[in-house]
Coordinates of C-alpha atoms in Angstrom, one line a residue:
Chain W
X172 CA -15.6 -5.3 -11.7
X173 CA -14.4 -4.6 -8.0
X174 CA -11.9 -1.1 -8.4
X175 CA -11.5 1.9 -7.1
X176 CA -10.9 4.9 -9.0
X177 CA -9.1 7.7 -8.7
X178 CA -9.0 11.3 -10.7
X179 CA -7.1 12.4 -11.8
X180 CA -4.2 10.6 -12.5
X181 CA -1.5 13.3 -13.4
X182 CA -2.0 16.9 -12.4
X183 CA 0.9 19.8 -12.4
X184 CA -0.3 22.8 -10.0
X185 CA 0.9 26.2 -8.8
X186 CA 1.3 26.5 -5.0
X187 CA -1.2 27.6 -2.9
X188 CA -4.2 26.5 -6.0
X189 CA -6.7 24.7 -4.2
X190 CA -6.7 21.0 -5.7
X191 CA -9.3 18.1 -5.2
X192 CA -8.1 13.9 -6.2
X193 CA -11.3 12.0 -6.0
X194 CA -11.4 8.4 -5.0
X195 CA -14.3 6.0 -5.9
X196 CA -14.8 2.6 -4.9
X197 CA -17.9 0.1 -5.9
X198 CA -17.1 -2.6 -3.1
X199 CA -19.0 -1.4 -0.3
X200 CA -16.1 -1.3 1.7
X201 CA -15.9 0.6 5.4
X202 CA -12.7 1.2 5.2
X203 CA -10.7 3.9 3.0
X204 CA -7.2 5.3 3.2
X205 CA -4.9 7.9 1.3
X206 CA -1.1 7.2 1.1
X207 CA 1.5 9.3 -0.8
X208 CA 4.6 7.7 -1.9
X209 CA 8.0 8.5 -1.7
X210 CA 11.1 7.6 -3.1
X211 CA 13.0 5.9 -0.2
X212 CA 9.9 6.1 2.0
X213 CA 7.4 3.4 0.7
X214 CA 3.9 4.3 0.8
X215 CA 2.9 6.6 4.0
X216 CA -0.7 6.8 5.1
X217 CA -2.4 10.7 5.3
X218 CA -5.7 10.4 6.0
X219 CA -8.5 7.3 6.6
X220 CA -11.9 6.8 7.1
X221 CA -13.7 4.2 9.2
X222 CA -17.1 4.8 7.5
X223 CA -19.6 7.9 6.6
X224 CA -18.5 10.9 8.6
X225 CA -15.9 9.0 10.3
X226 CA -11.9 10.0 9.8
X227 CA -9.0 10.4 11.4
X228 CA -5.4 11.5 10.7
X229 CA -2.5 9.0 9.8
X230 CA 0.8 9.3 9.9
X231 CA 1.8 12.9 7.3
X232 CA -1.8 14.5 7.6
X233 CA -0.4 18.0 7.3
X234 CA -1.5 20.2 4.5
X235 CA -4.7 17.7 3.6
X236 CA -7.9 17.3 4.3
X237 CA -10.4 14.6 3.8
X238 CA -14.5 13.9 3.7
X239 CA -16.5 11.0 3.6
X240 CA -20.1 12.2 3.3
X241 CA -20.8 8.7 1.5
X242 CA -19.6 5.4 2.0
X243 CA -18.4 4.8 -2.0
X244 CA -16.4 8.5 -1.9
X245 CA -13.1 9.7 -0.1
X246 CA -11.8 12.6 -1.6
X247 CA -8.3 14.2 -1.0
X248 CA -8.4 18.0 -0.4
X249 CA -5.2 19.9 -0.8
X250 CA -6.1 23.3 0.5
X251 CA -2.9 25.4 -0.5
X252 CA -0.6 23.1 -2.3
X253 CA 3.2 23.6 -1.5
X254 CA 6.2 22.2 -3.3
X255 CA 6.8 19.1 -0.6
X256 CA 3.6 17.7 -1.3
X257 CA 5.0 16.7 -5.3
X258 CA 4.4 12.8 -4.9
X259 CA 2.6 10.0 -5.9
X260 CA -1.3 9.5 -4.3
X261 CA -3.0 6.3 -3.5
X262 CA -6.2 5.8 -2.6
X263 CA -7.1 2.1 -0.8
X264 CA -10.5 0.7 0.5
X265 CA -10.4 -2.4 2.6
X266 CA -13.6 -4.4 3.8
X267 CA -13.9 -4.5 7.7
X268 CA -11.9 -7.7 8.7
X269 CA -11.8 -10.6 8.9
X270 CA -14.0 -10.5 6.0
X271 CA -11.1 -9.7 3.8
X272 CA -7.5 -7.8 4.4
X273 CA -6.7 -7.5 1.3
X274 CA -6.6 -3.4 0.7
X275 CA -7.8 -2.5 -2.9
X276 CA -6.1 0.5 -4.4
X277 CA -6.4 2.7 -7.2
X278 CA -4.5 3.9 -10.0
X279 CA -2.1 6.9 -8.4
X280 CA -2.0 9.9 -8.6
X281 CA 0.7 11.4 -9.8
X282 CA 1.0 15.4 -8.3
X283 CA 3.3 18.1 -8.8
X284 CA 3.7 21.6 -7.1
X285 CA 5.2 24.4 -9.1
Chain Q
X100 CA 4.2 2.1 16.7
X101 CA 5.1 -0.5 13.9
X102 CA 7.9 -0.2 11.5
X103 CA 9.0 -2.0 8.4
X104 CA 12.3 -2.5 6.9
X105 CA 13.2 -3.5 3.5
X106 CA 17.1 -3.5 3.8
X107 CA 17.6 -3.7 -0.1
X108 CA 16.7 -0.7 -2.2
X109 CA 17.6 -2.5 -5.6
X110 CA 18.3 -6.1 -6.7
X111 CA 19.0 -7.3 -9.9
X112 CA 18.6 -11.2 -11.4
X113 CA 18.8 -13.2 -14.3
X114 CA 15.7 -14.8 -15.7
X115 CA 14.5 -18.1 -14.3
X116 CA 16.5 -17.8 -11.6
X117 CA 15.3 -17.4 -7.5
X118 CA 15.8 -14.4 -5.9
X119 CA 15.0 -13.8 -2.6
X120 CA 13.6 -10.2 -0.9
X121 CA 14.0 -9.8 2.7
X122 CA 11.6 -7.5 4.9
X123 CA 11.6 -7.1 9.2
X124 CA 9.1 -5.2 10.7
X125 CA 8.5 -4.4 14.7
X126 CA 5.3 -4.9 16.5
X127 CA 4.3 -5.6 20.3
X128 CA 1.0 -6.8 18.6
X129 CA 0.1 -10.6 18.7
X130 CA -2.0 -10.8 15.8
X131 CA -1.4 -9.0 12.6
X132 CA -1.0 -9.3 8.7
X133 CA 2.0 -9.5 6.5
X134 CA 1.7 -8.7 3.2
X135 CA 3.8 -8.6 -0.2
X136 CA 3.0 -5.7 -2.6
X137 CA 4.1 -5.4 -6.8
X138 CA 4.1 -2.3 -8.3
X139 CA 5.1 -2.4 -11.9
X140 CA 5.8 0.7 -13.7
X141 CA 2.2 1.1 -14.4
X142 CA 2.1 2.1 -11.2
X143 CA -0.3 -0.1 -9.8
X144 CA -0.3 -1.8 -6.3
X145 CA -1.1 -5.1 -6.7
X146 CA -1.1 -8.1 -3.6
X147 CA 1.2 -10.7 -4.3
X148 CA 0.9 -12.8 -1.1
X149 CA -0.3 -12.5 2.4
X150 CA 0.4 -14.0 5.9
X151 CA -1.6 -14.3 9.1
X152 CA 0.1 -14.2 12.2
X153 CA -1.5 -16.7 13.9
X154 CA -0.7 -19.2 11.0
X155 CA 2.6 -21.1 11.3
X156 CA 2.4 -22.2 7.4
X157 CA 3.8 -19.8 4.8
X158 CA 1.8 -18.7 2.2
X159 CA 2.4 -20.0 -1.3
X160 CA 1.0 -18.8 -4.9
X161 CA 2.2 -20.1 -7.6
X162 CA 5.9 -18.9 -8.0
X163 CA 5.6 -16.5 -4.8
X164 CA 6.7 -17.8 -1.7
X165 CA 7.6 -16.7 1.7
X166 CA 9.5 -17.1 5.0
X167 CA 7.4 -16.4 8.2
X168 CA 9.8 -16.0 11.0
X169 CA 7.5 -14.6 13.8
X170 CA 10.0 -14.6 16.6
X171 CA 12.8 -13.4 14.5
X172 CA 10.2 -10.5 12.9
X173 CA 11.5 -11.5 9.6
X174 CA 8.6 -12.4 6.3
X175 CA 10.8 -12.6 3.3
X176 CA 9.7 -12.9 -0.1
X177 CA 10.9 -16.0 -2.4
X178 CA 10.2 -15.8 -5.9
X179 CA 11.1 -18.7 -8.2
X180 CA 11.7 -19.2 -11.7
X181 CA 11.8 -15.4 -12.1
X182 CA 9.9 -13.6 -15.2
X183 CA 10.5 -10.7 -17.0
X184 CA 7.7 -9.2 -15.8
X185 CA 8.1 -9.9 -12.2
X186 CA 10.3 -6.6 -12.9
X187 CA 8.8 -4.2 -10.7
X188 CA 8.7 -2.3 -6.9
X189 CA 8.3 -4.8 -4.2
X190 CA 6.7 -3.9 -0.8
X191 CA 6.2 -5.6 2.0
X192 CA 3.9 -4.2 4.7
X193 CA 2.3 -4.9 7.9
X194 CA -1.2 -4.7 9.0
X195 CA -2.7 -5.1 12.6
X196 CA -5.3 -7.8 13.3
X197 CA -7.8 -5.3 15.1
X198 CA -9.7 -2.6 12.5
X199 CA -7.8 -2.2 8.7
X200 CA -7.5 1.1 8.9
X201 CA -3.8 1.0 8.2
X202 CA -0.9 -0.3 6.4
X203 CA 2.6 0.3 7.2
X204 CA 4.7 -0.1 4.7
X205 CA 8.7 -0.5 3.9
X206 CA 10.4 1.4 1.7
X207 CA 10.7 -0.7 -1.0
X208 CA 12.7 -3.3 -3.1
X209 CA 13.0 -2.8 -7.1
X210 CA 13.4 -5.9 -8.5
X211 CA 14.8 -6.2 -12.3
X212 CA 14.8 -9.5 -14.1
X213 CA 17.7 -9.2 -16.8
X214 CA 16.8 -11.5 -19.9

């Protein structure tokens, strides 16, 4: 079954703990995104990833960091968590068009900061 | 940049009836993607309908429907015969043509079908 997966999908942390949200997908997509969703705000894109070692920022990249050492793997990295970054995380994967558009996403993540 | 607006944070139907969600975005780009997003509250994103640009049809499935306006910027969302659990977040969002690095989305309509 085509999916991505993300991990986990509720986590409560202090500020400043170090925090990792994987992101899986099995679709051999090039593409791969992180969003974090807001009430009011939609879905706002942090972070993406064009292929293996290739990322760039998006539109809120503060306060995260990203790797994509291989192609199936996109993990979010919150180096010191602060309060403003409580939301809800997607992860997305997209095949290079016009092959497909339709993004894939996975299950959210649902963070808080204490 | 491209921006999407989704002028109605809440609307509220009775079952079976047609309700209509309306969505503008901005672009300077020629060709692009539109696209129609459910989130239930299971959380999970799921693609209701798309629209290329460069197609002058709208795009139907099943029940889903929607109105492609390119001059006007305007791709609003027509859902017929509404169900119970067509209760849910509806986003629409835009996608340009060259490399799928990026959706932008609007902020979002919740939808609740009242039985």
């Amino acid at each position: 079954e085509a999916q991505v997966t993300q991990n986990p999908r509720y986590l409560i942390t202090v500020t400043g703990k170090k925090l990792t949200v994987t992101c899986s997908q099995n679709m051999n997509h090039e593409y791969m995104s992180w969003y974090r969703q807001d009430p009011g705000l939609g879905l706002r894109q942090i972070y993406y990833s064009m292929n293996v070692e290739v990322t760039d920022k998006g539109d809120v990249p503060e306060g995260y960091k990203v790797s994509r050492k291989e192609k199936r793997n996109f993990p979010l990295i919150l180096e010191s968590p602060s309060p403003n970054q409580t939301s809800l995380y997607f992860c997305a994967s997209t095949a290079r068009p016009p092959v497909n558009t339709e993004a894939f996403f996975g299950q959210g993540t649902r963070l808080t900061v204490v | 940049a491209q921006t999407v607006t989704q002028s109605q944070p809440e609307m509220s139907v009775q079952e079976a009836e047609t309700v209509t969600l309306s969505c503008t975005y901005d672009t300077s780009e020629s060709n692009y993607y539109l696209f129609w997003y459910k989130q239930p509250p299971s959380r999970q994103m799921i693609l209701v309908i798309r629209q290329e640009a460069y197609k002058q049809q709208n795009a139907t499935e099943n029940r889903f429907s929607v109105n492609f306006q390119k001059a006007a910027k305007s791709f609003s969302l027509k859902i017929s015969d509404s169900q119970l659990g067509d209760t849910a977040m509806y986003f629409c969002a835009f996608m340009k043509g060259q490399g799928a690095q990026k959706l932008v989305f609007g902020q979002g309509t919740r939808l609740t079908i009242n039985p």
